[in-house]
Short mmCIF file of N, CA and C in Angstrom, two decimals:
data_model
loop_
_atom_site.label_atom_id
_atom_site.label_comp_id
_atom_site.label_asym_id
_atom_site.label_seq_id
_atom_site.Cartn_x
_atom_site.Cartn_y
_atom_site.Cartn_z
N UNK A 68 18.51 -7.92 5.49
CA UNK A 68 18.06 -7.49 6.91
C UNK A 68 17.14 -6.88 6.91
N UNK A 69 15.92 -6.73 8.14
CA UNK A 69 14.84 -5.65 8.33
C UNK A 69 15.35 -5.18 9.32
N UNK A 70 15.09 -3.90 9.43
CA UNK A 70 15.39 -2.94 10.48
C UNK A 70 14.15 -1.87 10.79
N UNK A 71 14.25 -1.87 12.10
CA UNK A 71 13.20 -1.10 12.58
C UNK A 71 13.59 0.54 13.32
N UNK A 72 14.29 0.52 12.20
CA UNK A 72 15.36 2.18 12.87
C UNK A 72 14.39 3.19 12.45
N UNK A 73 13.95 4.20 13.61
CA UNK A 73 13.37 5.31 13.31
C UNK A 73 13.91 6.53 12.35
N UNK A 74 13.46 7.34 11.64
CA UNK A 74 14.01 7.97 10.10
C UNK A 74 13.76 9.42 10.64
N UNK A 75 13.26 9.73 11.82
CA UNK A 75 13.47 11.49 12.09
C UNK A 75 12.14 11.93 12.81
N UNK A 76 11.48 13.16 12.57
CA UNK A 76 10.61 13.43 12.96
C UNK A 76 9.55 13.72 11.95
N UNK A 77 8.16 13.97 12.48
CA UNK A 77 7.15 14.27 11.25
C UNK A 77 6.83 15.30 10.32
N UNK A 78 8.09 16.10 10.37
CA UNK A 78 7.63 17.27 9.74
C UNK A 78 8.05 16.46 7.78
N UNK A 79 8.32 15.40 7.49
CA UNK A 79 8.56 15.04 6.62
C UNK A 79 7.48 13.94 5.88
N UNK A 80 6.50 13.55 6.81
CA UNK A 80 5.28 12.65 6.56
C UNK A 80 5.56 11.27 7.05
N UNK A 81 6.39 11.46 8.26
CA UNK A 81 6.78 9.91 9.12
C UNK A 81 5.65 10.21 10.44
N UNK A 82 4.82 8.61 10.91
CA UNK A 82 4.08 9.20 11.89
C UNK A 82 4.73 7.52 13.03
N UNK A 83 4.29 7.75 14.32
CA UNK A 83 4.39 6.44 14.93
C UNK A 83 3.11 5.71 14.41
N UNK A 84 3.43 4.20 14.82
CA UNK A 84 2.60 3.33 15.02
C UNK A 84 1.41 3.32 15.99
N UNK A 85 0.66 2.69 16.05
CA UNK A 85 -0.48 2.41 17.03
C UNK A 85 0.23 2.05 18.32
N UNK A 86 -0.13 2.39 19.59
CA UNK A 86 0.38 2.17 20.86
C UNK A 86 0.34 0.38 20.84
N UNK A 87 1.37 -0.04 21.51
CA UNK A 87 1.65 -1.54 21.57
C UNK A 87 0.61 -2.06 22.14
N UNK A 88 0.08 -2.98 21.68
CA UNK A 88 -0.94 -3.92 21.93
C UNK A 88 -2.31 -3.52 21.34
N UNK A 89 -2.53 -2.16 20.47
CA UNK A 89 -3.76 -1.90 20.04
C UNK A 89 -3.88 -2.36 18.93
N UNK A 90 -4.65 -2.62 18.40
CA UNK A 90 -5.54 -3.54 17.59
C UNK A 90 -6.13 -2.67 16.49
N UNK A 91 -5.54 -3.21 15.03
CA UNK A 91 -6.11 -2.57 13.64
C UNK A 91 -5.22 -1.44 13.38
N UNK A 92 -5.37 -1.02 12.40
CA UNK A 92 -4.25 0.34 11.85
C UNK A 92 -4.84 1.54 12.67
N UNK A 93 -4.13 2.75 12.59
CA UNK A 93 -4.51 3.87 12.81
C UNK A 93 -5.39 4.34 11.86
N UNK A 94 -5.96 5.65 12.49
CA UNK A 94 -7.31 6.03 12.16
C UNK A 94 -6.72 6.80 10.89
N UNK A 95 -7.71 6.55 9.76
CA UNK A 95 -7.57 7.40 8.68
C UNK A 95 -7.32 8.83 8.54
N UNK A 96 -6.20 9.13 7.81
CA UNK A 96 -6.03 10.67 7.83
C UNK A 96 -6.68 10.97 6.34
N UNK A 97 -6.23 12.60 6.12
CA UNK A 97 -6.54 12.91 4.82
C UNK A 97 -7.82 14.00 5.26
N UNK A 98 -7.51 15.41 4.13
CA UNK A 98 -8.96 16.20 4.25
C UNK A 98 -9.92 15.96 3.53
N UNK A 99 -10.94 16.56 3.92
CA UNK A 99 -12.58 16.10 3.15
C UNK A 99 -12.29 16.38 1.93
N UNK A 100 -12.85 14.87 1.06
CA UNK A 100 -12.71 15.02 -0.16
C UNK A 100 -11.29 14.58 -0.48
N UNK A 101 -10.39 14.25 -0.27
CA UNK A 101 -9.18 13.47 -0.45
C UNK A 101 -9.05 11.97 -0.33
N UNK A 102 -8.50 11.44 -1.17
CA UNK A 102 -8.65 10.06 -1.36
C UNK A 102 -7.44 9.58 -0.32
N UNK A 103 -7.49 8.38 0.25
CA UNK A 103 -6.57 7.72 1.19
C UNK A 103 -6.46 6.39 0.68
N UNK A 104 -5.04 6.06 0.49
CA UNK A 104 -4.34 5.04 0.34
C UNK A 104 -3.45 4.02 0.89
N UNK A 105 -3.41 2.95 1.74
CA UNK A 105 -2.72 2.56 2.17
C UNK A 105 -2.04 1.12 1.26
N UNK A 106 -0.40 1.33 1.48
CA UNK A 106 0.40 0.43 0.95
C UNK A 106 1.30 -0.21 2.27
N UNK A 107 1.11 -1.59 2.11
CA UNK A 107 2.05 -2.51 3.19
C UNK A 107 3.54 -2.45 2.49
N UNK A 108 4.92 -2.49 3.07
CA UNK A 108 5.77 -2.73 2.64
C UNK A 108 6.83 -3.13 3.62
N UNK A 109 8.18 -3.86 3.23
CA UNK A 109 8.70 -3.98 3.71
C UNK A 109 9.35 -3.14 4.74
N UNK A 110 10.23 -3.37 5.71
CA UNK A 110 10.99 -2.41 6.58
C UNK A 110 11.87 -1.75 5.64
N UNK A 111 12.73 -2.88 4.78
CA UNK A 111 13.90 -2.04 3.87
C UNK A 111 13.39 -1.25 3.06
N UNK A 112 12.10 -1.79 2.07
CA UNK A 112 11.76 -0.84 1.39
C UNK A 112 10.91 0.37 1.65
N UNK A 113 10.41 0.50 3.25
CA UNK A 113 10.28 1.96 3.59
C UNK A 113 11.33 2.43 3.76
N UNK A 114 12.78 2.27 4.14
CA UNK A 114 13.99 3.14 4.36
C UNK A 114 13.86 3.58 3.16
N UNK A 115 14.07 2.84 1.80
CA UNK A 115 14.01 3.27 0.68
C UNK A 115 13.34 4.53 0.26
N UNK A 116 12.27 4.39 0.56
CA UNK A 116 11.15 5.14 0.24
C UNK A 116 11.66 6.36 1.14
N UNK A 117 11.78 6.36 1.86
CA UNK A 117 12.10 7.73 3.02
C UNK A 117 13.39 8.27 2.31
N UNK A 118 14.30 7.94 2.13
CA UNK A 118 15.57 8.23 1.88
C UNK A 118 16.55 8.98 2.44
N UNK A 119 17.57 9.07 2.94
CA UNK A 119 18.76 9.81 3.50
C UNK A 119 17.74 11.08 4.18
N UNK A 120 17.70 11.41 5.24
CA UNK A 120 17.01 12.77 5.73
C UNK A 120 15.55 13.06 5.33
N UNK A 121 14.85 11.91 4.64
CA UNK A 121 13.59 12.02 3.84
C UNK A 121 13.60 12.57 3.00
N UNK A 122 14.75 13.02 2.08
CA UNK A 122 14.76 13.56 0.81
C UNK A 122 13.90 12.93 -0.08
N UNK A 123 13.73 11.58 -0.05
CA UNK A 123 13.20 10.85 -1.23
C UNK A 123 11.48 10.81 -0.64
N UNK A 124 11.14 10.81 0.15
CA UNK A 124 9.65 10.86 0.54
C UNK A 124 9.14 12.51 0.24
N UNK A 125 9.78 13.38 0.45
CA UNK A 125 9.79 14.57 0.42
C UNK A 125 9.54 14.93 -1.21
N UNK A 126 10.71 14.33 -2.14
CA UNK A 126 10.30 14.56 -3.40
C UNK A 126 9.19 13.85 -4.02
N UNK A 127 9.01 12.34 -3.59
CA UNK A 127 7.81 11.92 -3.99
C UNK A 127 6.59 12.88 -3.57
N UNK A 128 6.49 13.56 -2.69
CA UNK A 128 5.24 14.19 -2.03
C UNK A 128 5.34 15.35 -3.08
N UNK A 129 6.42 16.02 -3.26
CA UNK A 129 6.41 17.17 -4.26
C UNK A 129 5.86 16.82 -5.69
N UNK A 130 6.46 15.89 -6.32
CA UNK A 130 6.24 15.49 -7.80
C UNK A 130 4.99 14.95 -7.63
N UNK A 131 4.16 14.38 -6.94
CA UNK A 131 2.98 13.75 -7.13
C UNK A 131 1.73 14.82 -6.07
N UNK A 132 1.95 15.56 -5.61
CA UNK A 132 1.01 16.20 -4.82
C UNK A 132 0.27 15.60 -3.95
N UNK A 133 1.05 15.00 -3.04
CA UNK A 133 0.01 13.92 -2.33
C UNK A 133 0.49 13.93 -0.91
N UNK A 134 0.17 13.72 -0.12
CA UNK A 134 0.82 13.67 1.52
C UNK A 134 1.27 12.17 1.71
N UNK A 135 2.57 11.82 2.06
CA UNK A 135 3.11 10.54 2.12
C UNK A 135 3.49 10.32 3.71
N UNK A 136 2.52 9.43 4.37
CA UNK A 136 2.88 9.15 5.66
C UNK A 136 3.58 7.67 5.77
N UNK A 137 4.61 7.51 6.05
CA UNK A 137 5.77 6.12 6.41
C UNK A 137 5.30 5.75 8.02
N UNK A 138 4.74 4.79 8.34
CA UNK A 138 4.91 4.57 9.39
C UNK A 138 6.46 4.30 10.03
N UNK A 139 6.79 4.54 11.43
CA UNK A 139 8.30 4.25 11.95
C UNK A 139 8.05 2.69 12.19
N UNK A 140 7.26 2.18 12.69
CA UNK A 140 7.49 1.09 13.17
C UNK A 140 6.81 -0.03 12.57
N UNK A 141 7.42 -1.24 12.54
CA UNK A 141 7.19 -2.49 12.06
C UNK A 141 5.85 -2.93 12.48
N UNK A 142 4.72 -3.25 12.01
CA UNK A 142 3.30 -3.91 12.46
C UNK A 142 2.92 -5.01 11.93
N UNK A 143 1.75 -4.65 11.63
CA UNK A 143 1.04 -5.86 10.80
C UNK A 143 1.40 -6.32 10.04
N UNK A 144 1.99 -8.05 10.36
CA UNK A 144 2.44 -9.20 9.50
C UNK A 144 4.11 -8.83 9.08
N UNK A 145 4.73 -7.98 9.93
CA UNK A 145 6.17 -7.64 9.26
C UNK A 145 6.37 -6.39 8.33
N UNK A 146 4.99 -5.84 8.08
CA UNK A 146 5.09 -4.68 6.91
C UNK A 146 5.16 -3.42 7.81
N UNK A 147 5.68 -2.24 7.04
CA UNK A 147 5.34 -0.93 7.79
C UNK A 147 4.36 -0.46 6.73
N UNK A 148 3.77 0.53 7.19
CA UNK A 148 2.39 1.07 6.49
C UNK A 148 3.00 2.60 5.67
N UNK A 149 2.44 2.59 4.20
CA UNK A 149 2.71 4.09 3.72
C UNK A 149 1.27 4.30 3.31
N UNK A 150 0.78 5.35 4.26
CA UNK A 150 -0.50 6.25 3.73
C UNK A 150 -0.07 7.37 2.70
N UNK A 151 -1.43 7.39 1.87
CA UNK A 151 -1.14 8.16 0.59
C UNK A 151 -2.78 9.12 0.83
N UNK A 152 -2.03 10.36 0.81
CA UNK A 152 -3.65 11.26 1.15
C UNK A 152 -3.32 12.37 -0.28
N UNK A 153 -4.70 12.11 -0.72
CA UNK A 153 -4.60 13.55 -2.02
C UNK A 153 -5.63 12.81 -2.89
N UNK A 154 -5.08 13.33 -4.38
CA UNK A 154 -6.08 12.97 -5.37
C UNK A 154 -5.95 11.60 -5.58
N UNK A 155 -6.73 11.20 -6.68
CA UNK A 155 -6.54 9.55 -6.91
C UNK A 155 -5.71 9.65 -7.97
N UNK A 156 -5.51 10.63 -8.85
CA UNK A 156 -4.34 10.41 -9.80
C UNK A 156 -2.79 10.86 -9.04
N UNK A 157 -2.89 11.75 -8.34
CA UNK A 157 -1.86 11.69 -7.52
C UNK A 157 -0.95 10.99 -6.73
N UNK A 158 -2.28 9.87 -6.05
CA UNK A 158 -1.84 8.82 -5.58
C UNK A 158 -1.33 7.83 -6.36
N UNK A 159 -1.99 7.72 -7.59
CA UNK A 159 -1.47 6.67 -8.66
C UNK A 159 -0.21 7.29 -8.85
N UNK A 160 0.28 8.34 -8.88
CA UNK A 160 1.57 8.78 -9.53
C UNK A 160 2.56 8.49 -8.27
N UNK A 161 2.15 8.32 -7.13
CA UNK A 161 2.99 8.18 -5.93
C UNK A 161 3.50 6.75 -5.94
N UNK A 162 2.26 5.88 -6.17
CA UNK A 162 2.46 4.68 -6.29
C UNK A 162 3.58 4.02 -7.30
N UNK A 163 3.38 4.77 -8.43
CA UNK A 163 4.64 4.81 -9.69
C UNK A 163 6.02 4.91 -9.02
N UNK A 164 5.80 5.88 -8.23
CA UNK A 164 7.11 6.33 -7.46
C UNK A 164 7.78 5.56 -6.64
N UNK A 165 6.62 4.94 -5.90
CA UNK A 165 7.56 4.15 -4.78
C UNK A 165 7.59 2.31 -5.36
N UNK A 166 7.16 2.34 -6.54
CA UNK A 166 7.27 0.78 -7.14
C UNK A 166 8.72 0.97 -7.42
N UNK A 167 9.26 1.82 -7.71
CA UNK A 167 10.64 1.47 -8.15
C UNK A 167 11.44 1.01 -6.98
N UNK A 168 11.30 0.81 -5.81
CA UNK A 168 11.76 -0.10 -4.52
C UNK A 168 11.07 -1.18 -4.35
N UNK A 169 10.31 -1.80 -5.32
CA UNK A 169 9.43 -2.71 -4.96
C UNK A 169 9.69 -4.13 -5.95
N UNK A 170 11.11 -3.62 -6.64
CA UNK A 170 11.48 -4.86 -7.41
C UNK A 170 12.18 -6.34 -6.87
N UNK A 171 11.55 -7.58 -7.41
CA UNK A 171 12.49 -8.42 -6.58
C UNK A 171 13.72 -8.55 -7.67
N UNK A 172 14.92 -8.15 -6.82
CA UNK A 172 16.20 -8.11 -7.97
C UNK A 172 16.69 -9.56 -8.33
N UNK A 173 15.93 -10.65 -7.90
CA UNK A 173 16.35 -11.95 -8.20
C UNK A 173 15.44 -12.49 -9.31
N UNK A 174 14.28 -11.89 -9.42
CA UNK A 174 13.40 -12.26 -10.64
C UNK A 174 13.02 -11.29 -11.48
N UNK A 175 13.26 -10.14 -11.09
CA UNK A 175 13.08 -8.75 -11.83
C UNK A 175 11.11 -8.54 -11.73
N UNK A 176 10.54 -9.40 -11.14
CA UNK A 176 9.09 -9.06 -10.96
C UNK A 176 8.91 -7.86 -9.80
N UNK A 177 7.77 -7.08 -9.66
CA UNK A 177 7.51 -6.33 -8.79
C UNK A 177 6.26 -6.63 -8.20
N UNK A 178 6.39 -6.42 -6.55
CA UNK A 178 5.34 -6.72 -5.78
C UNK A 178 4.83 -5.56 -5.28
N UNK A 179 3.84 -5.51 -4.59
CA UNK A 179 3.08 -4.50 -4.10
C UNK A 179 1.86 -5.01 -3.12
N UNK A 180 1.77 -4.37 -2.35
CA UNK A 180 0.87 -4.85 -1.04
C UNK A 180 -0.29 -3.78 -1.12
N UNK A 181 -1.49 -3.47 -0.95
CA UNK A 181 -2.35 -2.77 -0.82
C UNK A 181 -3.05 -3.29 0.42
N UNK A 182 -3.67 -2.13 0.96
CA UNK A 182 -4.67 -2.39 2.24
C UNK A 182 -5.83 -1.66 1.71
N UNK A 183 -6.86 -2.57 1.91
CA UNK A 183 -8.22 -1.74 1.35
C UNK A 183 -9.36 -2.05 2.25
N UNK A 184 -10.37 -1.25 2.28
CA UNK A 184 -11.05 -0.93 2.93
C UNK A 184 -12.12 -2.57 2.72
N UNK A 185 -12.68 -3.06 3.99
CA UNK A 185 -13.06 -4.85 3.97
C UNK A 185 -14.10 -4.48 3.09
N UNK A 186 -15.06 -3.34 3.11
CA UNK A 186 -16.41 -3.07 2.71
C UNK A 186 -16.71 -3.35 1.35
N UNK A 187 -14.91 -2.61 0.63
CA UNK A 187 -14.80 -2.58 -0.87
C UNK A 187 -14.36 -4.05 -1.30
N UNK A 188 -14.05 -4.87 -0.61
CA UNK A 188 -13.68 -6.25 -1.17
C UNK A 188 -14.59 -6.79 -2.64
N UNK A 189 -15.72 -6.51 -2.25
CA UNK A 189 -16.46 -6.90 -3.16
C UNK A 189 -16.37 -6.33 -4.78
N UNK A 190 -16.17 -5.19 -4.68
CA UNK A 190 -16.25 -4.36 -5.55
C UNK A 190 -14.76 -4.75 -6.51
N UNK A 191 -13.75 -4.92 -5.86
CA UNK A 191 -12.67 -5.32 -6.18
C UNK A 191 -12.54 -6.95 -6.79
N UNK A 192 -13.54 -7.88 -5.92
CA UNK A 192 -13.54 -9.06 -6.69
C UNK A 192 -14.53 -9.42 -7.75
N UNK A 193 -15.81 -8.89 -7.46
CA UNK A 193 -16.93 -8.73 -8.75
C UNK A 193 -17.43 -10.08 -8.49
N UNK A 194 -18.85 -10.09 -9.18
CA UNK A 194 -19.32 -11.27 -9.44
C UNK A 194 -18.49 -12.54 -9.66
N UNK A 195 -18.44 -13.76 -8.68
CA UNK A 195 -17.83 -15.37 -9.43
C UNK A 195 -16.46 -14.38 -9.94
N UNK A 196 -15.78 -13.58 -9.22
CA UNK A 196 -14.10 -13.03 -9.93
C UNK A 196 -14.13 -12.20 -11.04
N UNK A 197 -15.21 -11.83 -11.56
CA UNK A 197 -15.10 -11.43 -12.78
C UNK A 197 -13.91 -10.23 -12.96
N UNK A 198 -14.23 -8.98 -12.11
CA UNK A 198 -13.76 -7.74 -12.02
C UNK A 198 -12.16 -8.34 -11.70
N UNK A 199 -11.76 -8.80 -10.94
CA UNK A 199 -10.50 -9.62 -10.25
C UNK A 199 -9.62 -9.78 -11.61
N UNK A 200 -10.43 -11.02 -12.14
CA UNK A 200 -9.96 -11.92 -13.10
C UNK A 200 -9.66 -11.19 -14.33
N UNK A 201 -10.46 -10.18 -14.87
CA UNK A 201 -10.37 -9.12 -16.02
C UNK A 201 -9.34 -8.29 -15.84
N UNK A 202 -8.80 -7.74 -14.55
CA UNK A 202 -7.89 -6.92 -14.07
C UNK A 202 -6.64 -7.61 -14.27
N UNK A 203 -6.46 -8.98 -13.68
CA UNK A 203 -5.31 -9.90 -14.05
C UNK A 203 -5.03 -9.91 -15.59
N UNK A 204 -5.88 -10.25 -16.26
CA UNK A 204 -5.87 -10.78 -17.49
C UNK A 204 -5.25 -9.19 -18.31
N UNK A 205 -5.89 -8.11 -18.10
CA UNK A 205 -5.57 -6.77 -18.92
C UNK A 205 -4.16 -6.32 -18.44
N UNK A 206 -3.69 -6.75 -17.49
CA UNK A 206 -2.70 -6.21 -16.91
C UNK A 206 -1.54 -7.48 -16.88
N UNK A 207 -1.84 -8.67 -16.91
CA UNK A 207 -0.86 -9.69 -17.06
C UNK A 207 -0.30 -9.60 -15.51
N UNK A 208 -1.09 -9.66 -14.59
CA UNK A 208 -0.54 -9.51 -12.99
C UNK A 208 -1.19 -10.80 -12.54
N UNK A 209 -0.22 -11.26 -11.30
CA UNK A 209 -0.92 -11.96 -10.30
C UNK A 209 -1.70 -11.14 -9.43
N UNK A 210 -3.04 -11.54 -9.13
CA UNK A 210 -3.45 -10.72 -7.81
C UNK A 210 -4.00 -11.42 -7.05
N UNK A 211 -3.53 -11.79 -5.46
CA UNK A 211 -4.09 -12.35 -4.53
C UNK A 211 -4.33 -11.86 -3.52
N UNK A 212 -6.01 -11.74 -3.03
CA UNK A 212 -6.90 -11.23 -2.14
C UNK A 212 -6.71 -12.09 -0.94
N UNK A 213 -6.43 -11.63 0.12
CA UNK A 213 -6.01 -12.27 1.65
C UNK A 213 -7.38 -12.93 1.61
N UNK A 214 -7.37 -14.45 2.20
CA UNK A 214 -8.40 -15.19 2.28
C UNK A 214 -9.26 -14.86 3.55
N UNK A 215 -8.53 -14.25 4.41
CA UNK A 215 -9.00 -14.16 5.80
C UNK A 215 -10.04 -13.04 5.83
N UNK A 216 -10.40 -11.96 4.46
CA UNK A 216 -10.81 -10.97 4.38
C UNK A 216 -10.56 -9.89 5.19
N UNK A 217 -9.10 -9.81 5.16
CA UNK A 217 -8.35 -8.59 6.08
C UNK A 217 -8.22 -7.40 4.91
N UNK A 218 -8.66 -7.52 4.03
CA UNK A 218 -8.96 -6.40 2.94
C UNK A 218 -7.15 -6.14 2.21
N UNK A 219 -6.19 -6.93 2.58
CA UNK A 219 -5.00 -7.06 1.97
C UNK A 219 -4.90 -7.64 0.52
N UNK A 220 -4.45 -7.06 -0.54
CA UNK A 220 -4.34 -7.52 -1.89
C UNK A 220 -2.74 -7.16 -2.26
N UNK A 221 -2.36 -8.53 -2.34
CA UNK A 221 -1.30 -8.93 -3.23
C UNK A 221 -0.81 -8.93 -4.65
N UNK A 222 -0.19 -8.05 -5.38
CA UNK A 222 0.27 -7.40 -6.58
C UNK A 222 1.37 -8.03 -6.92
N UNK A 223 1.51 -8.90 -8.18
CA UNK A 223 3.00 -9.15 -8.34
C UNK A 223 2.90 -9.49 -10.14
N UNK A 224 3.99 -8.75 -11.02
CA UNK A 224 4.26 -8.59 -12.19
C UNK A 224 5.04 -7.74 -12.66
N UNK A 225 4.91 -7.28 -13.56
CA UNK A 225 6.03 -6.40 -14.41
C UNK A 225 5.71 -4.92 -13.62
N UNK A 226 6.41 -4.06 -14.01
CA UNK A 226 6.24 -2.68 -13.16
C UNK A 226 4.96 -2.13 -13.92
N UNK A 227 4.98 -1.96 -14.99
CA UNK A 227 3.76 -1.57 -15.79
C UNK A 227 2.21 -2.52 -15.50
N UNK A 228 2.43 -3.50 -15.29
CA UNK A 228 1.21 -4.19 -15.01
C UNK A 228 0.69 -4.13 -13.52
N UNK A 229 1.78 -4.15 -12.82
CA UNK A 229 1.52 -4.05 -11.48
C UNK A 229 1.22 -2.33 -10.90
N UNK A 230 1.32 -1.47 -11.83
CA UNK A 230 1.12 0.06 -11.61
C UNK A 230 -0.23 0.03 -12.11
N UNK A 231 -0.52 -0.72 -13.04
CA UNK A 231 -2.00 -0.55 -13.91
C UNK A 231 -3.00 -1.32 -12.81
N UNK A 232 -2.64 -2.71 -12.26
CA UNK A 232 -3.58 -3.11 -11.32
C UNK A 232 -3.76 -2.45 -10.33
N UNK A 233 -2.85 -2.16 -9.41
CA UNK A 233 -2.87 -1.15 -8.37
C UNK A 233 -3.82 0.07 -8.86
N UNK A 234 -3.54 0.83 -9.71
CA UNK A 234 -4.57 1.74 -10.19
C UNK A 234 -6.28 1.48 -10.36
N UNK A 235 -6.32 0.32 -11.08
CA UNK A 235 -7.70 -0.33 -10.81
C UNK A 235 -8.17 -0.42 -9.63
N UNK A 236 -7.48 -1.14 -8.63
CA UNK A 236 -8.05 -1.51 -7.39
C UNK A 236 -8.15 -0.35 -6.47
N UNK A 237 -7.40 0.86 -6.63
CA UNK A 237 -7.40 2.46 -6.29
C UNK A 237 -9.02 2.87 -6.95
N UNK A 238 -9.26 2.85 -7.89
CA UNK A 238 -10.25 3.21 -8.65
C UNK A 238 -11.79 2.85 -8.12
N UNK A 239 -11.15 1.22 -8.11
CA UNK A 239 -12.63 0.32 -7.57
C UNK A 239 -12.69 0.90 -5.95
N UNK A 240 -11.54 1.17 -5.19
CA UNK A 240 -12.35 1.22 -3.92
C UNK A 240 -11.89 2.88 -3.39
N UNK A 241 -12.34 3.59 -4.45
CA UNK A 241 -12.14 5.09 -4.03
C UNK A 241 -13.40 5.25 -3.25
N UNK A 242 -13.28 6.17 -1.98
CA UNK A 242 -13.95 6.76 -1.18
C UNK A 242 -13.78 5.54 0.11
N UNK A 243 -13.33 4.43 0.09
CA UNK A 243 -13.04 3.91 0.87
C UNK A 243 -12.46 4.07 2.12
N UNK A 244 -12.12 3.39 3.08
CA UNK A 244 -11.29 3.45 4.36
C UNK A 244 -10.65 2.65 4.34
N UNK A 245 -9.00 2.65 3.87
CA UNK A 245 -8.05 1.34 3.96
C UNK A 245 -7.70 0.99 5.41
N UNK A 246 -8.05 2.24 6.20
CA UNK A 246 -7.77 1.44 7.53
C UNK A 246 -8.48 0.69 8.15
N UNK A 247 -9.73 0.37 7.61
CA UNK A 247 -10.78 -0.70 7.87
C UNK A 247 -10.40 -2.06 7.49
N UNK A 248 -9.55 -2.25 7.80
CA UNK A 248 -8.78 -3.79 7.33
C UNK A 248 -8.63 -4.64 8.75
N UNK A 249 -8.95 -4.17 9.88
CA UNK A 249 -8.46 -4.71 10.91
C UNK A 249 -7.49 -5.60 11.47
N UNK A 250 -6.93 -6.60 12.06
CA UNK A 250 -5.77 -7.04 12.42
C UNK A 250 -5.75 -8.61 12.51
N UNK A 251 -6.38 -9.08 11.12
CA UNK A 251 -6.55 -10.78 10.64
C UNK A 251 -5.24 -11.14 10.51
N UNK A 252 -4.72 -11.98 10.29
CA UNK A 252 -3.60 -12.61 9.96
C UNK A 252 -3.36 -12.86 8.78
N UNK A 253 -2.40 -12.87 7.61
CA UNK A 253 -2.53 -13.34 6.13
C UNK A 253 -2.83 -14.67 6.27
N UNK A 254 -3.46 -15.22 5.45
CA UNK A 254 -3.67 -16.60 4.95
C UNK A 254 -2.41 -17.00 4.50
N UNK A 255 -1.75 -16.45 3.18
CA UNK A 255 -0.67 -17.01 2.61
C UNK A 255 -1.45 -17.76 1.27
N UNK A 256 -2.65 -17.76 1.26
CA UNK A 256 -3.70 -18.40 0.22
C UNK A 256 -3.26 -17.73 -1.35
N UNK A 257 -3.75 -18.58 -2.27
CA UNK A 257 -3.71 -17.77 -3.57
C UNK A 257 -5.37 -17.51 -3.85
N UNK A 258 -5.57 -16.22 -3.95
CA UNK A 258 -6.80 -15.76 -4.87
C UNK A 258 -7.88 -16.04 -4.28
N UNK A 259 -9.21 -15.64 -4.82
CA UNK A 259 -10.55 -16.41 -4.12
C UNK A 259 -10.68 -17.21 -4.57
#
């Protein structure tokens, strides 16, 4: 069951979503020189990431050394946004911590959705799909880029595979603005 409950105040990394009727994700946060990554998760997974009284998200922030902002409201395609700001290695560490809440209990498969800058899609796909295909082969994952060019990247596989693929996508999109994804609807299609 999906819930849109509020989790508390902004003092542990929560923020309100865009105003009703607003198009596109909220503006990129982060200090100059910091990387920013955006994860899209189900409301149930977001609640687990936040934890009771914000304790889980606070611990993730401390362990990874990054700022984690969890959108309180369900938005874009039924997902909640989790924005990570900090060093690339810290973001990778935080993604690993968040992934513990992303396992499909029926199959044991992990699923993670990243929102990337639409200007970085070609960097992830590569010429004739070479980069994304190599990443899938080397990590044993399935990586689907939204055909609508919204910048949504769905990754499925083992914990280690998904974490490796997510870190590769983060490396390829470093310096991009993950909020440059617009508000296109997902295609549900497979790959490019």
